[in-house]
């Protein structure tokens, strides 16, 4: 028996005081924690079942709605699916019935009690079951494919629509409720499919179990007394004990496991280092790659003979008392043993056949009970799956959007966006500290503003607030004199050209990457696209690509090939070559080239949209000095009629031209003014500037 002890009282903040303490135990390098089972278990089983069905009633409407939708998507296939499932569920019971009839004929044939006709029916029935079962299984595979593809075609567009509809804040919440979507595993995620799978299991296991019980009872009740009673007792004892025994499976008895073993954790890390290509280059460069085997050996020795296999407590019967396992096995085998023991005293064909029937029936029912416990999901979970799907589809933004158009048509044209921060504080979700603290800044239309400060001082957060990617926790932001929250956010963002800190390319063509967000409203010509690329300094790189502006860029993660990059199982070199022949050409792209392409995108936007604000958030850190200067000069040239905010760690020529420099530290604005004024102050800004430009 493994060590088992109660959770220490210091963990009471994790476990509410009214709950019984968790059970924790050690198994090898792992610690396993699970809920304390409170005896007697059969009463809690019944209570859990009743509760489950009452809760299910609340969500039943969602399940009904989803089932109706699936039916409307593929009515004929669904009916066939249900029929095939029902047939497969009862086929074991039918075989049992046929077997019983054949035995009955053998036992009573000579007495004339069993007719030849019933024997013929039994034989035909058995034969029919044997050929119809595989046909049903094949049909189920075919029906699954059809239903799944229709589910995908029906629900995925709705989920995509819901996902892009909600704001950044709510997206996080919705992703947790989007069933299986949200992580972009397009080929394998089928909304509604697991709901149908669970229903299939519930239907199949329930019908299978009860049909087998019914057939067994029918066969037993036809026996003469007292054999009937003995057989009956033997038959029900095993299912009864299995049902009463506390479940050892994860469906009802969940557990968590973690490891605190330091050598084991280090061993895992070293193993990852040895096999992950992402670390290899750095390890080689640092001459650390050859240390891995010796370090691995060292921790392996420290670990010694500790068991490292992941814990499977139900397999070793850890979640329930030992006597339940004993009882389960005893009721399965003992009746047969007893029956066999009495055979020498009353040997007859009837007894032998009864043993055979009993053996078949008990095994089948035992297996069905096992499947019932292992595979079937509680009805409540099935209903909840349907609810999640509809919740995800109807997911709404938490931040209410404003209704005023931007720019305000009544105000006529302006020199750019006016921005005013009034005592703004920002605290991100689940953070203890404010990212911005009481920030008050006024930016006039057409100004060139530089935001400087150390890492983490809140520069990017300031920009996120202007784009309304999040809302301030306190204070107010005004755009052109009105609260930002009163404007339609899409309108405000359409008036901004944003060069982000991290250049992100999309799994689309080079052309689409440059024109992102403009089409279909604007249909840029090739000449306009080339012009933007030239301003971003990426024409030479694009001209080297095989398909130029039409070259597809490789996605940041693999969305195309699915499982194992398009392979399954062990494949030959010839197959690998065949796959490579059909794969798209991959494009390698450096950090600086990415930034140039994203700069071209920003220029494209400035050239072809009504831009009031240009924001550059450190978007040129990977560029060489000459390219950075050229790109900045282009931005500067396009500046008239627009406000421009530039976040930077590099103090270039623009510092002297800036109308205002905002110097930030630890979420607060510590200095504000022009370069000369701030240098005279000899404060935080002068310190940063002198550290980089010592000759100044
Ligand atoms: N999404 C987020 N969730 C939680 N905390 C965040 C988030 N984004 C930023 N922060 C925290 O807010 C603070 C300010 O971050 P911000 O990115 O605005 O700083 P920054 O001045 O732009 O930094 P850097 O110069 O390194 O880009 C940091 O402490 C950061 O860890």
Tab-separated table of N, CA and C in Angstrom, residues 407-500:
chain	number	residue	atom	x	y	z
A	407	UNK	N	-13.498	59.769	-37.820
A	407	UNK	CA	-13.552	61.109	-37.239
A	407	UNK	C	-14.965	61.693	-37.316
A	408	UNK	N	-15.241	62.594	-36.385
A	408	UNK	CA	-16.569	63.201	-36.304
A	408	UNK	C	-16.816	64.017	-37.578
A	409	UNK	N	-17.826	63.649	-38.387
A	409	UNK	CA	-18.031	64.350	-39.663
A	409	UNK	C	-18.321	65.849	-39.462
A	410	UNK	N	-18.894	66.207	-38.297
A	410	UNK	CA	-19.251	67.614	-38.077
A	410	UNK	C	-18.014	68.482	-37.823
A	411	UNK	N	-16.875	67.864	-37.485
A	411	UNK	CA	-15.694	68.663	-37.132
A	411	UNK	C	-14.809	68.997	-38.332
A	412	UNK	N	-15.117	68.478	-39.514
A	412	UNK	CA	-14.316	68.765	-40.703
A	412	UNK	C	-12.927	68.150	-40.591
A	413	UNK	N	-12.042	68.495	-41.505
A	413	UNK	CA	-10.708	67.874	-41.484
A	413	UNK	C	-9.853	68.498	-40.388
A	414	UNK	N	-8.899	67.721	-39.885
A	414	UNK	CA	-8.050	68.221	-38.801
A	414	UNK	C	-6.595	67.961	-39.147
A	415	UNK	N	-5.710	68.414	-38.273
A	415	UNK	CA	-4.271	68.203	-38.493
A	415	UNK	C	-3.801	66.893	-37.901
A	416	UNK	N	-4.707	66.067	-37.469
A	416	UNK	CA	-4.317	64.801	-36.844
A	416	UNK	C	-5.172	64.563	-35.609
A	417	UNK	N	-4.831	63.538	-34.879
A	417	UNK	CA	-5.628	63.153	-33.705
A	417	UNK	C	-5.151	63.905	-32.466
A	418	UNK	N	-6.116	64.405	-31.680
A	418	UNK	CA	-5.777	65.018	-30.391
A	418	UNK	C	-6.014	63.963	-29.313
A	419	UNK	N	-5.031	63.755	-28.460
A	419	UNK	CA	-5.160	62.697	-27.442
A	419	UNK	C	-4.908	63.283	-26.068
A	420	UNK	N	-5.781	62.929	-25.136
A	420	UNK	CA	-5.600	63.456	-23.790
A	420	UNK	C	-5.789	62.334	-22.761
A	421	UNK	N	-4.769	62.110	-21.947
A	421	UNK	CA	-4.859	61.131	-20.854
A	421	UNK	C	-5.170	61.912	-19.580
A	422	UNK	N	-6.265	61.549	-18.883
A	422	UNK	CA	-6.607	62.242	-17.631
A	422	UNK	C	-6.501	61.270	-16.463
A	423	UNK	N	-5.433	61.414	-15.710
A	423	UNK	CA	-5.206	60.576	-14.499
A	423	UNK	C	-5.502	59.088	-14.762
A	424	UNK	N	-4.860	58.597	-15.798
A	424	UNK	CA	-5.154	57.221	-16.230
A	424	UNK	C	-4.271	56.210	-15.487
A	425	UNK	N	-4.921	55.187	-14.957
A	425	UNK	CA	-4.182	54.051	-14.383
A	425	UNK	C	-4.654	52.788	-15.097
A	426	UNK	N	-3.746	51.829	-15.189
A	426	UNK	CA	-4.107	50.563	-15.839
A	426	UNK	C	-3.522	49.406	-15.048
A	427	UNK	N	-4.379	48.460	-14.746
A	427	UNK	CA	-3.898	47.214	-14.127
A	427	UNK	C	-4.389	46.054	-14.976
A	428	UNK	N	-3.456	45.233	-15.445
A	428	UNK	CA	-3.856	44.086	-16.264
A	428	UNK	C	-4.516	43.041	-15.389
A	429	UNK	N	-5.330	42.218	-16.034
A	429	UNK	CA	-6.010	41.112	-15.335
A	429	UNK	C	-5.009	40.255	-14.582
A	430	UNK	N	-5.369	39.845	-13.395
A	430	UNK	CA	-4.573	38.927	-12.581
A	430	UNK	C	-3.196	39.494	-12.230
A	431	UNK	N	-3.040	40.824	-12.257
A	431	UNK	CA	-1.765	41.434	-11.857
A	431	UNK	C	-1.968	42.183	-10.543
A	432	UNK	N	-0.919	42.210	-9.744
A	432	UNK	CA	-1.032	42.878	-8.446
A	432	UNK	C	-0.682	44.356	-8.531
A	433	UNK	N	0.116	44.709	-9.565
A	433	UNK	CA	0.554	46.111	-9.655
A	433	UNK	C	-0.018	46.785	-10.877
A	434	UNK	N	-0.099	48.115	-10.783
A	434	UNK	CA	-0.552	48.880	-11.945
A	434	UNK	C	0.553	48.939	-12.988
A	435	UNK	N	0.195	48.749	-14.249
A	435	UNK	CA	1.176	48.914	-15.334
A	435	UNK	C	1.329	50.405	-15.638
A	436	UNK	N	0.247	51.161	-15.427
A	436	UNK	CA	0.302	52.629	-15.570
A	436	UNK	C	-0.300	53.242	-14.313
A	437	UNK	N	0.305	54.337	-13.863
A	437	UNK	CA	-0.124	54.921	-12.587
A	437	UNK	C	-0.369	56.420	-12.766
A	438	UNK	N	-1.629	56.810	-12.745
A	438	UNK	CA	-1.991	58.228	-12.726
A	438	UNK	C	-1.297	59.029	-13.849
A	439	UNK	N	-1.477	58.566	-15.073
A	439	UNK	CA	-0.803	59.228	-16.204
A	439	UNK	C	-1.688	60.344	-16.753
A	440	UNK	N	-1.135	61.551	-16.846
A	440	UNK	CA	-1.857	62.674	-17.455
A	440	UNK	C	-0.962	63.304	-18.507
A	441	UNK	N	-1.404	63.234	-19.749
A	441	UNK	CA	-0.599	63.745	-20.867
A	441	UNK	C	-1.548	64.342	-21.894
A	442	UNK	N	-1.141	65.444	-22.519
A	442	UNK	CA	-1.943	65.999	-23.625
A	442	UNK	C	-1.107	66.007	-24.884
A	443	UNK	N	-1.642	65.432	-25.950
A	443	UNK	CA	-0.939	65.422	-27.235
A	443	UNK	C	-1.817	66.192	-28.223
A	444	UNK	N	-1.268	67.275	-28.751
A	444	UNK	CA	-2.061	68.096	-29.670
A	444	UNK	C	-2.022	67.497	-31.067
A	445	UNK	N	-3.008	67.908	-31.901
A	445	UNK	CA	-3.086	67.390	-33.279
A	445	UNK	C	-1.812	67.762	-34.035
A	446	UNK	N	-1.263	66.803	-34.756
A	446	UNK	CA	-0.099	67.057	-35.605
A	446	UNK	C	1.235	67.008	-34.894
A	447	UNK	N	1.229	66.791	-33.594
A	447	UNK	CA	2.503	66.761	-32.856
A	447	UNK	C	3.314	65.499	-33.170
A	448	UNK	N	4.646	65.640	-33.053
A	448	UNK	CA	5.521	64.466	-33.073
A	448	UNK	C	5.919	64.212	-31.617
A	449	UNK	N	5.517	63.056	-31.099
A	449	UNK	CA	5.749	62.759	-29.674
A	449	UNK	C	6.651	61.536	-29.550
A	450	UNK	N	7.674	61.634	-28.717
A	450	UNK	CA	8.550	60.491	-28.458
A	450	UNK	C	8.264	59.958	-27.056
A	451	UNK	N	8.142	58.650	-26.942
A	451	UNK	CA	7.945	58.061	-25.608
A	451	UNK	C	9.200	57.245	-25.307
A	452	UNK	N	9.877	57.583	-24.232
A	452	UNK	CA	11.097	56.865	-23.865
A	452	UNK	C	10.970	56.359	-22.426
A	453	UNK	N	11.832	55.423	-22.089
A	453	UNK	CA	11.800	54.882	-20.723
A	453	UNK	C	12.415	53.508	-20.689
A	454	UNK	N	12.681	53.050	-19.501
A	454	UNK	CA	13.318	51.735	-19.354
A	454	UNK	C	12.316	50.620	-19.683
A	455	UNK	N	12.799	49.387	-19.797
A	455	UNK	CA	11.912	48.246	-20.085
A	455	UNK	C	10.846	48.132	-19.001
A	456	UNK	N	9.622	47.866	-19.468
A	456	UNK	CA	8.527	47.649	-18.530
A	456	UNK	C	8.000	48.914	-17.889
A	457	UNK	N	8.382	50.085	-18.432
A	457	UNK	CA	7.927	51.334	-17.794
A	457	UNK	C	6.513	51.710	-18.220
A	458	UNK	N	5.929	50.999	-19.200
A	458	UNK	CA	4.523	51.241	-19.547
A	458	UNK	C	4.316	51.916	-20.898
A	459	UNK	N	5.352	51.974	-21.720
A	459	UNK	CA	5.240	52.680	-23.016
A	459	UNK	C	4.214	51.991	-23.933
A	460	UNK	N	4.373	50.686	-24.099
A	460	UNK	CA	3.445	49.972	-24.994
A	460	UNK	C	2.026	49.987	-24.429
A	461	UNK	N	1.916	49.947	-23.110
A	461	UNK	CA	0.583	49.953	-22.498
A	461	UNK	C	-0.152	51.247	-22.836
A	462	UNK	N	0.598	52.337	-22.883
A	462	UNK	CA	0.027	53.646	-23.242
A	462	UNK	C	-0.608	53.556	-24.635
A	463	UNK	N	0.115	52.909	-25.561
A	463	UNK	CA	-0.367	52.807	-26.945
A	463	UNK	C	-1.571	51.875	-27.041
A	464	UNK	N	-1.538	50.793	-26.234
A	464	UNK	CA	-2.668	49.851	-26.261
A	464	UNK	C	-3.953	50.563	-25.858
A	465	UNK	N	-3.826	51.484	-24.882
A	465	UNK	CA	-5.012	52.195	-24.409
A	465	UNK	C	-5.572	53.088	-25.511
A	466	UNK	N	-4.672	53.735	-26.280
A	466	UNK	CA	-5.148	54.619	-27.354
A	466	UNK	C	-5.902	53.795	-28.414
A	467	UNK	N	-5.382	52.593	-28.711
A	467	UNK	CA	-6.042	51.744	-29.713
A	467	UNK	C	-7.240	51.006	-29.113
A	468	UNK	N	-7.499	51.234	-27.868
A	468	UNK	CA	-8.584	50.597	-27.086
A	468	UNK	C	-8.511	49.063	-27.145
A	469	UNK	N	-7.260	48.576	-27.063
A	469	UNK	CA	-7.104	47.127	-26.923
A	469	UNK	C	-7.424	46.734	-25.492
A	470	UNK	N	-7.369	47.705	-24.588
A	470	UNK	CA	-7.879	47.515	-23.228
A	470	UNK	C	-8.374	48.868	-22.732
A	471	UNK	N	-9.127	48.860	-21.644
A	471	UNK	CA	-9.666	50.096	-21.077
A	471	UNK	C	-8.940	50.444	-19.793
A	472	UNK	N	-8.787	51.753	-19.477
A	472	UNK	CA	-8.106	52.104	-18.230
A	472	UNK	C	-8.873	51.607	-17.007
A	473	UNK	N	-8.147	51.285	-15.967
A	473	UNK	CA	-8.797	50.881	-14.714
A	473	UNK	C	-9.366	52.125	-14.022
A	474	UNK	N	-8.622	53.212	-14.147
A	474	UNK	CA	-9.089	54.508	-13.606
A	474	UNK	C	-8.761	55.596	-14.607
A	475	UNK	N	-9.462	56.731	-14.500
A	475	UNK	CA	-9.171	57.875	-15.362
A	475	UNK	C	-9.868	57.778	-16.704
A	476	UNK	N	-9.520	58.715	-17.576
A	476	UNK	CA	-10.241	58.786	-18.860
A	476	UNK	C	-9.283	59.175	-19.978
A	477	UNK	N	-9.579	58.656	-21.172
A	477	UNK	CA	-8.804	59.050	-22.356
A	477	UNK	C	-9.759	59.772	-23.297
A	478	UNK	N	-9.310	60.937	-23.776
A	478	UNK	CA	-10.168	61.695	-24.698
A	478	UNK	C	-9.491	61.784	-26.054
A	479	UNK	N	-10.275	61.602	-27.086
A	479	UNK	CA	-9.777	61.732	-28.457
A	479	UNK	C	-10.555	62.871	-29.096
A	480	UNK	N	-9.862	63.843	-29.632
A	480	UNK	CA	-10.495	65.030	-30.233
A	480	UNK	C	-11.559	65.619	-29.304
A	481	UNK	N	-11.284	65.609	-28.034
A	481	UNK	CA	-12.161	66.256	-27.048
A	481	UNK	C	-13.245	65.368	-26.476
A	482	UNK	N	-13.489	64.198	-27.058
A	482	UNK	CA	-14.562	63.326	-26.544
A	482	UNK	C	-13.981	62.053	-25.950
A	483	UNK	N	-14.697	61.470	-24.959
A	483	UNK	CA	-14.176	60.212	-24.389
A	483	UNK	C	-14.005	59.147	-25.470
A	484	UNK	N	-12.881	58.459	-25.419
A	484	UNK	CA	-12.568	57.418	-26.407
A	484	UNK	C	-13.671	56.359	-26.445
A	485	UNK	N	-14.271	56.089	-25.241
A	485	UNK	CA	-15.280	55.023	-25.161
A	485	UNK	C	-16.552	55.356	-25.933
A	486	UNK	N	-16.737	56.653	-26.305
A	486	UNK	CA	-17.987	56.987	-27.016
A	486	UNK	C	-17.863	56.731	-28.518
A	487	UNK	N	-16.610	56.519	-28.981
A	487	UNK	CA	-16.419	56.302	-30.421
A	487	UNK	C	-16.521	54.829	-30.768
A	488	UNK	N	-16.881	54.584	-32.008
A	488	UNK	CA	-16.822	53.224	-32.529
A	488	UNK	C	-15.348	52.829	-32.644
A	489	UNK	N	-14.955	51.767	-31.949
A	489	UNK	CA	-13.531	51.412	-31.862
A	489	UNK	C	-12.938	51.078	-33.220
A	490	UNK	N	-13.720	50.421	-34.079
A	490	UNK	CA	-13.186	50.068	-35.406
A	490	UNK	C	-12.842	51.334	-36.183
A	491	UNK	N	-13.695	52.374	-36.044
A	491	UNK	CA	-13.436	53.656	-36.735
A	491	UNK	C	-12.128	54.268	-36.253
A	492	UNK	N	-11.941	54.256	-34.900
A	492	UNK	CA	-10.734	54.873	-34.325
A	492	UNK	C	-9.498	54.133	-34.832
A	493	UNK	N	-9.555	52.788	-34.809
A	493	UNK	CA	-8.397	51.996	-35.241
A	493	UNK	C	-8.144	52.182	-36.742
A	494	UNK	N	-9.224	52.400	-37.510
A	494	UNK	CA	-9.040	52.607	-38.957
A	494	UNK	C	-8.317	53.916	-39.229
A	495	UNK	N	-8.317	54.827	-38.249
A	495	UNK	CA	-7.630	56.113	-38.422
A	495	UNK	C	-6.195	56.059	-37.934
A	496	UNK	N	-5.756	54.862	-37.520
A	496	UNK	CA	-4.399	54.727	-36.987
A	496	UNK	C	-3.559	53.809	-37.875
A	497	UNK	N	-2.279	54.142	-38.039
A	497	UNK	CA	-1.333	53.226	-38.689
A	497	UNK	C	-0.338	52.843	-37.602
A	498	UNK	N	-0.255	51.558	-37.344
A	498	UNK	CA	0.462	51.050	-36.170
A	498	UNK	C	1.634	50.184	-36.609
A	499	UNK	N	2.835	50.570	-36.275
A	499	UNK	CA	3.995	49.706	-36.548
A	499	UNK	C	4.368	49.038	-35.228
A	500	UNK	N	4.043	47.749	-35.087
A	500	UNK	CA	4.170	47.122	-33.763
A	500	UNK	C	5.609	46.765	-33.394
